[in-house]
Coordinates of C-alpha atoms in Angstrom, one line a residue:
Chain A
M1482 CA 110.4 129.9 114.4
A1483 CA 112.6 132.9 114.5
Q1484 CA 110.7 134.4 117.4
S1485 CA 110.7 131.5 119.8
G1486 CA 114.1 131.2 121.5
F1487 CA 115.1 134.6 120.3
D1488 CA 117.2 136.7 122.6
R1489 CA 118.3 140.0 121.3
R1490 CA 121.2 140.2 123.9
R1491 CA 122.9 137.3 122.3
I1492 CA 124.5 136.8 119.0
N1493 CA 121.9 134.9 117.2
G1494 CA 122.6 132.4 114.4
P1495 CA 121.0 132.4 111.1
E1496 CA 117.2 132.2 111.0
E1497 CA 117.2 128.7 109.6
S1498 CA 120.0 126.1 109.9
F1499 CA 120.2 122.4 109.7
P1500 CA 122.5 119.9 111.5
P1501 CA 124.8 118.0 109.2
I1502 CA 123.8 114.5 108.2
Y1503 CA 126.6 112.0 108.5
G1504 CA 126.5 109.2 106.0
D1505 CA 127.8 106.3 108.0
D1506 CA 125.5 107.0 110.9
D1507 CA 122.5 106.7 108.6
I1508 CA 123.6 103.4 107.3
E1509 CA 124.1 102.0 110.7
N1510 CA 120.6 103.0 111.8
S1511 CA 118.9 101.9 108.7
V1512 CA 120.3 98.4 109.0
W1513 CA 118.4 97.7 112.2
K1514 CA 114.9 96.5 111.5
L1515 CA 112.1 95.7 113.9
G1516 CA 112.4 92.2 115.2
M1517 CA 116.1 92.1 115.0
T1518 CA 118.2 91.6 118.2
R1519 CA 119.6 94.6 120.0
K1520 CA 122.9 96.0 118.7
G1521 CA 125.9 96.1 121.0
R1522 CA 124.4 94.7 124.2
N1523 CA 121.8 92.3 125.6
P1524 CA 118.2 93.5 126.1
N1525 CA 118.7 93.5 129.9
D1526 CA 122.1 95.2 129.9
I1527 CA 122.5 98.8 130.9
R1528 CA 125.3 101.0 129.8
P1529 CA 128.4 101.2 132.1
I1530 CA 128.1 104.1 134.6
F1531 CA 130.8 106.5 135.6
L1532 CA 129.9 108.4 138.7
Q1533 CA 132.0 111.0 140.5
P1534 CA 130.7 113.0 143.4
G1535 CA 132.2 116.3 144.5
L1536 CA 133.5 117.7 141.2
I1537 CA 132.1 121.2 141.5
T1538 CA 134.0 122.7 144.4
Q1539 CA 131.9 125.8 145.1
A1540 CA 128.6 123.8 145.5
N1541 CA 127.5 122.2 148.7
G1542 CA 127.3 118.9 146.9
S1543 CA 127.8 117.8 143.4
A1544 CA 128.0 114.8 141.1
Y1545 CA 128.9 114.0 137.6
I1546 CA 127.5 111.0 135.8
E1547 CA 128.4 109.5 132.4
T1548 CA 126.6 106.5 130.8
D1549 CA 128.0 106.1 127.3
K1550 CA 126.8 109.2 125.5
T1551 CA 124.7 110.7 128.3
K1552 CA 126.7 113.1 130.4
V1553 CA 125.1 115.0 133.2
A1554 CA 126.5 117.3 135.9
C1555 CA 124.5 118.2 139.0
A1556 CA 125.2 120.8 141.7
I1557 CA 123.3 121.2 145.0
Y1558 CA 123.1 124.6 146.8
G1559 CA 121.5 124.7 150.2
P1560 CA 119.7 124.1 152.3
R1561 CA 119.4 127.9 152.4
Q1562 CA 116.8 130.4 153.5
S1563 CA 113.8 130.6 151.2
K1564 CA 113.5 133.8 149.3
N1565 CA 109.8 134.2 149.6
A1566 CA 108.5 135.6 152.9
T1567 CA 105.7 133.1 153.5
Y1568 CA 106.3 130.6 156.2
N1569 CA 106.6 127.0 155.1
E1570 CA 106.8 124.1 157.5
N1571 CA 108.5 121.9 155.0
G1572 CA 111.6 122.7 153.0
R1573 CA 111.3 123.2 149.2
L1574 CA 113.2 121.1 146.7
N1575 CA 113.8 123.2 143.6
V1576 CA 115.0 121.3 140.5
E1577 CA 116.3 123.1 137.4
V1578 CA 117.4 121.3 134.3
K1579 CA 119.4 123.0 131.6
F1580 CA 120.4 121.5 128.3
A1581 CA 123.8 122.7 127.0
P1582 CA 123.3 124.3 123.5
Y1583 CA 125.6 121.6 122.1
S1584 CA 124.0 118.7 124.0
C1585 CA 121.8 117.4 121.2
E1586 CA 122.1 116.7 117.5
Q1587 CA 120.1 119.8 116.9
R1588 CA 121.4 122.9 118.7
K1589 CA 119.3 123.9 121.7
A1590 CA 118.8 127.6 122.0
P1591 CA 120.0 128.7 125.4
M1592 CA 116.6 129.6 126.7
R1593 CA 114.2 127.8 128.9
D1594 CA 111.8 125.7 127.0
A1595 CA 109.0 123.2 127.8
E1596 CA 111.3 120.2 127.6
D1597 CA 113.6 121.5 130.4
R1598 CA 110.5 121.9 132.6
S1599 CA 109.2 118.4 132.0
L1600 CA 112.6 116.9 132.8
A1601 CA 112.8 119.0 135.9
V1602 CA 109.4 117.8 137.0
A1603 CA 110.3 114.2 136.4
I1604 CA 113.6 114.4 138.4
H1605 CA 111.9 116.4 141.1
Q1606 CA 109.3 113.6 141.5
A1607 CA 112.0 111.0 141.6
L1608 CA 113.8 112.7 144.4
L1609 CA 111.0 114.2 146.4
P1610 CA 109.9 111.2 148.5
S1611 CA 113.5 110.5 149.4
V1612 CA 114.5 113.9 150.9
R1613 CA 113.6 114.7 154.5
L1614 CA 112.2 118.1 153.8
E1615 CA 110.2 118.1 157.1
L1616 CA 113.6 118.7 158.9
L1617 CA 114.2 121.9 156.9
P1618 CA 111.5 124.4 157.6
K1619 CA 111.7 127.7 155.7
S1620 CA 114.6 126.5 153.6
T1621 CA 115.1 125.7 149.9
I1622 CA 117.4 123.2 148.4
D1623 CA 118.4 124.1 144.8
V1624 CA 119.3 121.3 142.5
F1625 CA 120.9 122.5 139.3
I1626 CA 121.3 119.9 136.5
V1627 CA 123.2 120.6 133.3
I1628 CA 122.9 118.1 130.5
I1629 CA 126.2 118.2 128.7
E1630 CA 125.4 115.5 126.3
S1631 CA 122.0 113.9 125.8
D1632 CA 121.2 110.5 124.4
G1633 CA 117.4 110.4 124.7
I1634 CA 115.1 112.0 127.3
E1635 CA 114.7 108.7 129.2
G1636 CA 118.4 108.4 129.8
C1637 CA 118.6 112.0 130.8
I1638 CA 115.9 111.6 133.4
A1639 CA 117.3 108.4 134.8
S1640 CA 120.9 109.6 134.9
G1641 CA 119.9 113.0 136.2
S1642 CA 118.0 111.5 139.1
V1643 CA 121.0 109.3 140.0
A1644 CA 123.4 112.2 139.8
A1645 CA 121.0 114.5 141.8
S1646 CA 120.6 111.9 144.6
T1647 CA 124.3 111.3 144.8
A1648 CA 124.9 115.0 145.0
L1649 CA 122.3 115.4 147.7
A1650 CA 124.2 112.7 149.7
D1651 CA 127.4 114.5 149.0
A1652 CA 125.9 117.7 150.3
G1653 CA 125.1 115.9 153.5
I1654 CA 121.3 116.5 153.2
E1655 CA 119.3 114.0 155.2
M1656 CA 117.5 111.4 153.1
F1657 CA 115.5 108.3 153.7
G1658 CA 117.6 106.5 151.1
L1659 CA 119.4 107.0 147.9
A1660 CA 117.0 107.4 145.0
V1661 CA 118.1 105.7 141.8
A1662 CA 116.4 105.3 138.4
C1663 CA 116.4 103.0 135.5
S1664 CA 114.7 103.3 132.1
A1665 CA 113.2 100.7 129.8
A1666 CA 111.8 100.7 126.3
L1667 CA 109.4 98.3 124.7
V1668 CA 110.8 97.4 121.2
G1669 CA 108.6 95.0 119.4
E1670 CA 107.8 92.4 122.1
E1671 CA 111.2 92.8 123.8
I1672 CA 112.1 95.0 126.7
W1673 CA 115.3 96.8 126.4
L1674 CA 116.8 98.5 129.5
D1675 CA 118.5 101.8 129.5
P1676 CA 117.6 102.6 125.9
T1677 CA 119.4 105.2 123.7
A1678 CA 117.6 107.9 121.8
H1679 CA 117.5 105.7 118.6
E1680 CA 116.1 102.8 120.5
V1681 CA 113.4 104.9 122.1
Q1682 CA 112.4 106.2 118.7
A1683 CA 112.0 102.6 117.5
S1684 CA 110.0 101.6 120.6
T1685 CA 106.3 101.7 121.1
G1686 CA 106.6 102.7 124.8
S1687 CA 109.0 103.7 127.4
L1688 CA 109.1 103.6 131.2
I1689 CA 111.3 105.1 133.9
L1690 CA 111.2 103.7 137.4
S1691 CA 112.8 105.5 140.3
T1692 CA 113.2 103.6 143.6
M1693 CA 114.9 103.7 146.9
P1694 CA 116.4 100.2 146.8
A1695 CA 117.5 100.4 150.5
L1696 CA 113.9 100.6 151.6
G1697 CA 112.3 98.8 148.7
L1698 CA 110.1 101.8 147.9
V1699 CA 109.2 103.3 144.6
T1700 CA 109.5 107.1 144.4
S1701 CA 108.3 107.6 140.8
V1702 CA 106.9 105.8 137.8
W1703 CA 107.0 107.7 134.5
Q1704 CA 105.5 105.9 131.5
N1705 CA 104.8 107.0 128.0
G1706 CA 103.7 105.3 124.8
Q1707 CA 101.6 102.2 124.5
M1708 CA 102.2 99.1 126.6
R1709 CA 100.0 96.2 127.7
P1710 CA 99.6 95.9 131.5
E1711 CA 101.6 92.7 131.7
Q1712 CA 104.5 94.3 129.7
V1713 CA 104.4 97.2 132.2
L1714 CA 104.7 94.8 135.1
K1715 CA 107.6 93.0 133.5
C1716 CA 109.4 96.4 132.8
L1717 CA 108.9 97.4 136.5
D1718 CA 110.4 94.1 137.7
L1719 CA 113.4 94.4 135.4
C1720 CA 114.0 98.0 136.2
Q1721 CA 113.8 97.4 139.9
E1722 CA 116.4 94.6 139.6
R1723 CA 118.8 97.0 137.8
C1724 CA 118.1 99.8 140.3
T1725 CA 119.5 97.6 143.1
E1726 CA 122.8 97.3 141.1
I1727 CA 122.9 101.0 140.3
H1728 CA 122.4 101.7 144.0
S1729 CA 125.5 99.8 144.9
I1730 CA 127.5 101.8 142.3
V1731 CA 126.2 105.0 143.9
A1732 CA 127.0 103.8 147.4
Q1733 CA 130.5 102.7 146.3
A1734 CA 131.2 106.1 144.5
L1735 CA 130.2 108.0 147.6
L1736 CA 132.3 105.8 149.9
D1737 CA 135.4 106.2 147.6
N1738 CA 134.9 109.9 147.6
V1739 CA 134.8 110.1 151.4
R1740 CA 137.9 107.9 151.7
L1741 CA 139.9 110.1 149.2
S1742 CA 139.2 113.4 150.9
Chain B
M1327 CA 95.6 125.2 147.6
S1328 CA 96.9 125.1 151.1
I1329 CA 94.8 124.0 154.0
S1330 CA 95.4 123.9 157.8
K1331 CA 96.9 120.9 159.5
A1332 CA 93.7 120.3 161.4
E1333 CA 91.6 120.2 158.2
K1334 CA 94.2 117.9 156.6
S1335 CA 94.1 115.5 159.5
Y1336 CA 90.2 115.6 159.6
I1337 CA 90.0 114.7 155.9
Q1338 CA 92.7 111.9 156.3
T1339 CA 90.9 110.4 159.3
G1340 CA 87.6 110.4 157.4
L1341 CA 89.1 108.6 154.4
L1342 CA 90.7 106.0 156.6
S1343 CA 87.8 105.3 159.0
A1344 CA 85.4 102.4 158.4
P1345 CA 83.1 103.1 156.6
P1346 CA 85.1 105.9 154.9
R1347 CA 83.7 109.4 155.1
R1348 CA 84.2 112.1 152.6
Q1349 CA 83.1 115.7 152.8
D1350 CA 80.4 115.4 150.2
G1351 CA 79.1 112.0 151.4
R1352 CA 80.5 110.0 148.4
S1353 CA 82.1 106.6 148.8
L1354 CA 85.8 106.2 147.9
L1355 CA 85.2 105.1 144.4
D1356 CA 82.3 107.4 143.5
F1357 CA 82.7 110.1 140.9
R1358 CA 80.9 113.4 141.2
S1359 CA 78.2 113.8 138.5
I1360 CA 79.7 114.8 135.1
A1361 CA 77.9 117.0 132.5
L1362 CA 79.2 116.8 129.0
E1363 CA 78.1 118.6 125.8
T1364 CA 79.6 118.4 122.4
G1365 CA 79.5 120.8 119.5
V1366 CA 79.7 123.9 121.7
V1367 CA 82.2 125.9 119.6
P1368 CA 80.6 126.8 116.2
L1369 CA 83.9 127.6 114.5
A1370 CA 85.8 124.5 115.6
N1371 CA 85.9 121.2 113.8
G1372 CA 85.0 119.4 117.1
S1373 CA 84.4 120.7 120.6
A1374 CA 83.2 119.7 124.0
R1375 CA 82.4 121.3 127.3
L1376 CA 82.8 119.3 130.5
L1377 CA 81.6 120.1 133.9
I1378 CA 82.2 118.1 137.1
A1379 CA 79.6 118.9 139.6
D1380 CA 79.4 122.6 139.0
G1381 CA 83.1 122.8 139.9
T1382 CA 85.8 121.7 137.4
E1383 CA 84.9 123.2 134.0
I1384 CA 86.8 122.5 130.8
L1385 CA 86.3 123.6 127.3
A1386 CA 88.1 121.6 124.5
A1387 CA 88.1 122.3 120.8
T1388 CA 89.9 120.9 117.8
K1389 CA 90.8 122.8 114.7
L1390 CA 92.1 121.3 111.4
Q1391 CA 94.4 123.3 109.2
V1392 CA 95.9 122.4 105.9
Q1393 CA 99.6 121.9 106.0
D1394 CA 102.2 121.1 103.4
G1395 CA 104.3 118.0 103.8
P1396 CA 103.6 114.6 105.3
L1397 CA 101.1 113.9 108.1
P1398 CA 102.0 116.1 111.1
Q1399 CA 101.6 115.2 114.7
L1400 CA 98.6 116.1 116.8
T1401 CA 99.5 119.1 119.0
C1402 CA 97.7 119.7 122.2
T1403 CA 97.8 123.0 124.2
V1404 CA 96.3 123.5 127.7
T1405 CA 95.5 127.0 128.9
C1406 CA 94.5 127.6 132.4
S1407 CA 92.3 130.6 133.1
P1408 CA 93.8 132.7 135.8
A1409 CA 90.3 132.7 137.3
A1410 CA 90.6 129.0 137.9
Y1411 CA 93.8 129.5 140.0
P1412 CA 93.4 132.8 141.7
H1413 CA 96.1 131.9 144.3
L1414 CA 98.8 131.3 141.7
S1415 CA 101.3 133.8 140.4
P1416 CA 101.5 134.2 136.6
A1417 CA 104.8 132.3 136.6
A1418 CA 103.3 129.4 138.6
L1419 CA 100.3 129.4 136.3
D1420 CA 102.6 129.0 133.3
D1421 CA 104.2 126.0 135.0
V1422 CA 100.8 124.4 135.6
Q1423 CA 99.9 124.9 132.0
A1424 CA 103.2 123.6 130.8
D1425 CA 102.8 120.5 133.0
L1426 CA 99.3 119.7 131.8
T1427 CA 100.3 120.4 128.2
A1428 CA 103.3 118.0 128.5
L1429 CA 101.1 115.3 130.0
L1430 CA 98.4 115.6 127.3
N1431 CA 100.9 115.9 124.5
G1432 CA 103.0 113.0 125.7
T1433 CA 100.0 110.8 125.8
L1434 CA 98.0 111.8 122.7
S1435 CA 100.5 112.9 120.2
R1436 CA 101.6 109.4 119.4
H1437 CA 98.1 108.7 117.9
R1438 CA 97.8 109.2 114.1
P1439 CA 94.2 109.2 112.9
D1440 CA 94.3 107.5 109.5
N1441 CA 92.1 109.9 107.6
L1442 CA 93.9 113.2 107.9
T1443 CA 95.8 112.9 104.6
I1444 CA 94.6 115.1 101.8
L1445 CA 97.2 114.5 99.1
P1446 CA 99.6 111.7 100.1
G1447 CA 103.0 113.1 101.0
K1448 CA 102.0 116.6 99.9
K1449 CA 99.2 118.0 102.0
A1450 CA 97.5 116.9 105.2
W1451 CA 95.3 118.2 107.9
A1452 CA 97.2 119.3 111.0
L1453 CA 95.1 118.6 114.0
H1454 CA 95.3 121.0 116.9
L1455 CA 93.6 120.4 120.2
D1456 CA 93.2 123.4 122.5
I1457 CA 91.8 123.0 125.9
I1458 CA 90.9 125.7 128.4
V1459 CA 90.5 125.0 132.1
L1460 CA 87.9 127.5 133.1
A1461 CA 87.6 126.3 136.7
D1462 CA 89.3 123.8 138.9
A1463 CA 87.5 122.1 141.7
G1464 CA 89.7 119.0 141.8
N1465 CA 90.5 116.1 139.5
V1466 CA 91.5 118.3 136.6
C1467 CA 93.5 115.6 134.9
D1468 CA 90.7 113.1 134.4
A1469 CA 88.5 115.9 133.3
L1470 CA 91.1 117.1 130.7
F1471 CA 91.4 113.7 129.1
M1472 CA 87.6 113.2 129.1
A1473 CA 87.1 116.6 127.5
A1474 CA 89.9 115.9 125.0
R1475 CA 88.4 112.6 124.1
A1476 CA 84.9 114.2 123.6
A1477 CA 86.3 116.9 121.4
L1478 CA 88.3 114.4 119.3
W1479 CA 85.3 112.2 119.1
D1480 CA 83.2 115.1 117.8
T1481 CA 85.8 116.2 115.3
R1482 CA 84.7 116.0 111.6
V1483 CA 87.2 115.9 108.9
P1484 CA 86.0 117.8 105.7
R1485 CA 85.7 115.5 102.7
T1486 CA 88.1 116.5 100.0
R1487 CA 88.9 115.3 96.5
G1488 CA 92.0 115.8 94.4
V1489 CA 91.9 118.3 91.5
E1490 CA 94.1 118.2 88.5
Y1491 CA 93.9 119.9 85.1
K1492 CA 94.8 117.5 82.4
A1493 CA 95.8 118.3 78.9
R1494 CA 93.6 116.8 76.2
K1495 CA 94.2 113.2 75.4
D1496 CA 95.3 113.9 71.8
S1497 CA 97.9 116.5 72.9
G1498 CA 100.5 113.8 73.4
F1499 CA 101.2 114.5 77.0
D1500 CA 100.9 111.7 79.4
M1501 CA 99.5 112.9 82.7
Q1502 CA 99.8 110.1 85.2
T1503 CA 100.9 112.2 88.2
A1504 CA 99.1 112.4 91.4
P1505 CA 96.7 115.4 91.7
P1506 CA 98.5 118.6 92.7
D1507 CA 95.7 120.3 94.5
F1508 CA 92.4 119.6 96.2
E1509 CA 88.9 121.0 96.8
L1510 CA 86.2 120.5 99.3
A1511 CA 83.8 117.9 98.1
D1512 CA 80.8 119.6 99.8
Y1513 CA 80.9 122.9 101.6
W1514 CA 77.8 122.3 103.7
D1515 CA 78.8 118.8 104.8
D1516 CA 80.5 118.5 108.1
G1517 CA 82.6 115.6 106.9
E1518 CA 83.5 112.2 108.3
V1519 CA 84.6 111.4 111.9
L1520 CA 88.3 111.0 112.8
G1521 CA 89.7 107.6 112.2
G1522 CA 90.1 105.4 115.4
R1523 CA 88.0 107.8 117.5
D1524 CA 87.2 105.1 120.1
T1525 CA 90.9 104.5 120.8
W1526 CA 91.7 107.8 122.5
P1527 CA 92.7 107.1 126.1
V1528 CA 90.9 108.1 129.3
S1529 CA 92.8 109.0 132.4
I1530 CA 92.0 107.8 135.9
T1531 CA 93.7 109.4 139.0
L1532 CA 94.1 107.2 142.0
N1533 CA 94.6 109.3 145.1
I1534 CA 96.5 107.2 147.6
E1535 CA 96.1 107.8 151.3
S1536 CA 98.3 105.1 153.0
S1537 CA 96.3 101.9 152.6
V1538 CA 93.3 103.1 150.7
H1539 CA 92.9 104.8 147.4
Y1540 CA 90.0 106.9 146.2
L1541 CA 88.8 108.6 143.0
D1542 CA 87.7 112.1 141.9
A1543 CA 89.2 114.1 144.7
I1544 CA 88.0 117.6 145.5
L1545 CA 90.6 120.4 146.0
Q1546 CA 90.8 119.9 149.8
E1547 CA 91.3 116.2 149.4
E1548 CA 94.0 116.7 146.8
A1549 CA 95.8 119.1 149.2
S1550 CA 95.7 116.5 152.0
T1551 CA 96.7 113.4 150.0
P1552 CA 100.4 112.7 149.7
L1553 CA 100.4 110.7 146.5
R1554 CA 98.5 110.5 143.3
L1555 CA 98.9 107.8 140.6
L1556 CA 97.8 108.9 137.1
L1557 CA 96.9 106.1 134.7
M1558 CA 96.0 106.6 131.1
Y1559 CA 94.2 103.6 129.6
S1560 CA 92.8 102.9 126.2
F1561 CA 90.5 100.1 125.1
P1562 CA 90.1 97.6 123.6
G1563 CA 93.3 96.0 125.0
P1564 CA 93.6 97.3 127.6
I1565 CA 96.7 99.4 126.7
L1566 CA 98.4 101.6 129.2
Q1567 CA 99.2 104.9 127.4
G1568 CA 100.8 106.8 130.3
M1569 CA 101.6 106.5 134.0
R1570 CA 102.8 109.2 136.4
T1571 CA 103.2 109.5 140.1
I1572 CA 102.7 112.9 141.7
G1573 CA 103.5 113.8 145.2
S1574 CA 105.8 113.1 148.1
G1575 CA 104.4 109.7 149.2
D1576 CA 106.0 106.4 148.2
L1577 CA 104.7 103.1 147.1
S1578 CA 106.0 99.5 147.0
L1579 CA 106.1 97.6 143.8
P1580 CA 103.4 95.1 144.8
Q1581 CA 101.2 98.1 145.7
I1582 CA 101.7 99.6 142.3
K1583 CA 100.8 96.3 140.6
A1584 CA 97.5 96.1 142.6
L1585 CA 96.7 99.7 141.8
L1586 CA 97.3 99.1 138.1
A1587 CA 94.8 96.3 138.1
D1588 CA 92.3 98.4 140.0
G1589 CA 92.9 101.4 137.8
E1590 CA 92.2 99.3 134.7
K1591 CA 88.8 98.4 136.1
Y1592 CA 87.8 102.0 136.9
A1593 CA 89.1 103.2 133.6
L1594 CA 87.0 100.7 131.7
E1595 CA 83.9 101.8 133.6
L1596 CA 84.7 105.4 132.9
M1597 CA 85.3 104.7 129.3
Q1598 CA 82.0 102.9 128.9
A1599 CA 80.1 105.7 130.5
L1600 CA 81.8 108.3 128.4
N1601 CA 81.2 106.3 125.2
A1602 CA 77.5 106.0 126.1
K1603 CA 77.2 109.7 126.6
L1604 CA 79.1 110.5 123.4
S1605 CA 76.8 108.3 121.3
E1606 CA 73.9 109.9 123.0
E1607 CA 75.2 113.3 122.1
D1608 CA 75.7 112.2 118.5
V1609 CA 72.0 111.2 118.4
R1610 CA 70.9 114.4 120.0
R1611 CA 72.7 116.6 117.5
N1612 CA 71.9 114.7 114.4
Q1613 CA 68.8 112.5 114.5
K1614 CA 66.9 114.5 117.0
A1615 CA 67.8 117.9 115.5
R1616 CA 66.6 116.7 112.2
D1617 CA 63.4 115.5 113.7
R1618 CA 62.8 118.8 115.4
F1619 CA 63.5 120.7 112.2
E1620 CA 60.9 118.6 110.4
Q1621 CA 58.3 119.2 113.0
R1622 CA 58.8 122.9 113.4
Y1623 CA 55.3 123.8 111.9

């Protein structure tokens, strides 16, 4: 354990450390049992979204999104000339995801790990079909996403995709449509939209749907865990419905931002 | 792999023409022939080697290790031989490995075979699945899951029994605790098969070229197809264990629903074929080997 995530140029913490366990948190979670109704909201409700484009001034485009305990900042640099010399007819979309060390219950060592990579791949896939890369030969668009606070991987991917798409629009990069994403988890026989980390842990399967609601097209489906096909279909329908709502939030946030400046 | 625009267009036109034409003369839903052998790694607890038409070659092996504590998760690791991807830089190769590992881990690590406990709560077998991609001639995902399934099917868990040293009855001590240690019941016996070995999923990759989809793409076809839909199904059920879209193309929701139904059908066929082959391998390695041994004079 000591070797992975070890960087001699940093001040490294003790070899082994444990996050504190808070008493009341434990009680709250242990009360919920499988088969009980969802705490705090209805199964089909998503958490309220706060979205602000253009927070990072030095970037070409940026966005900050907050859904309850998930907080994600995204900055876009580009389109700029690709560093590698090989000619490429299409532009390249480069997505990098970083967890802040204090973003999770357990401290994340400030080094790239496999989880960053899989999140970046998921967000890249959610954005890729929406961006008109064929108009940007020999160029690269860099998408940097920082997860300031995380409440489950699913929420991070969904919020990260929404933030990145908003930031791309803010940067004035041509797209077919805004790509927005919504997650769902199967808890018992119920489908809960926009699940938190605890809810995903209690679930048997989870799904993230990314769509371009303006065109009615799906850009990415990302499913893990065990679900029956009919449950998957139901999840897809519910997520798409919510994506339309999220789309109007994104569009409104972009409009407000333009009016202000 | 990058191919020229002309070749790309040639392949796409072939796939969309009626009847569809593919480079190697297959129809859209034909797989290339698959060769599979289990028990190829003598030091592993289970292993398999899979070959798709002398192209894609995968070696999978499982290893069991005793671990303290409760039942650990299955860990999968995929390593890609640089020889399989000569055009990739070491960094890009690492990314490919990480992606395949994440895909396999995300799908398989939720399964908990029921007979890996040695001493309840104290010791258990940690199951590691290591896969090496020796060559890639297309459709590496489906091959990975097939090889993983074969290796896990082939895995034998050594039989163990708890050991405890009890004080004599008349000493007054009451020893009703669980056994603190274990031993192998039989050194020469391979052991029993993993619990629930027929519930491991198979993967089916649907390559989507505008209105049609096809299976088992070769490298050139993969390079010219805008979108792939990966479906991981397990039976009986069917239960969807994973779904991914890869590529720059897009789909509509009704299209996805139709593809899910189709994928389920193909996955079932693939699963049945794989099960038949695996049972045949079991017979070859046990029954037939024993017969051969008896008739050796």
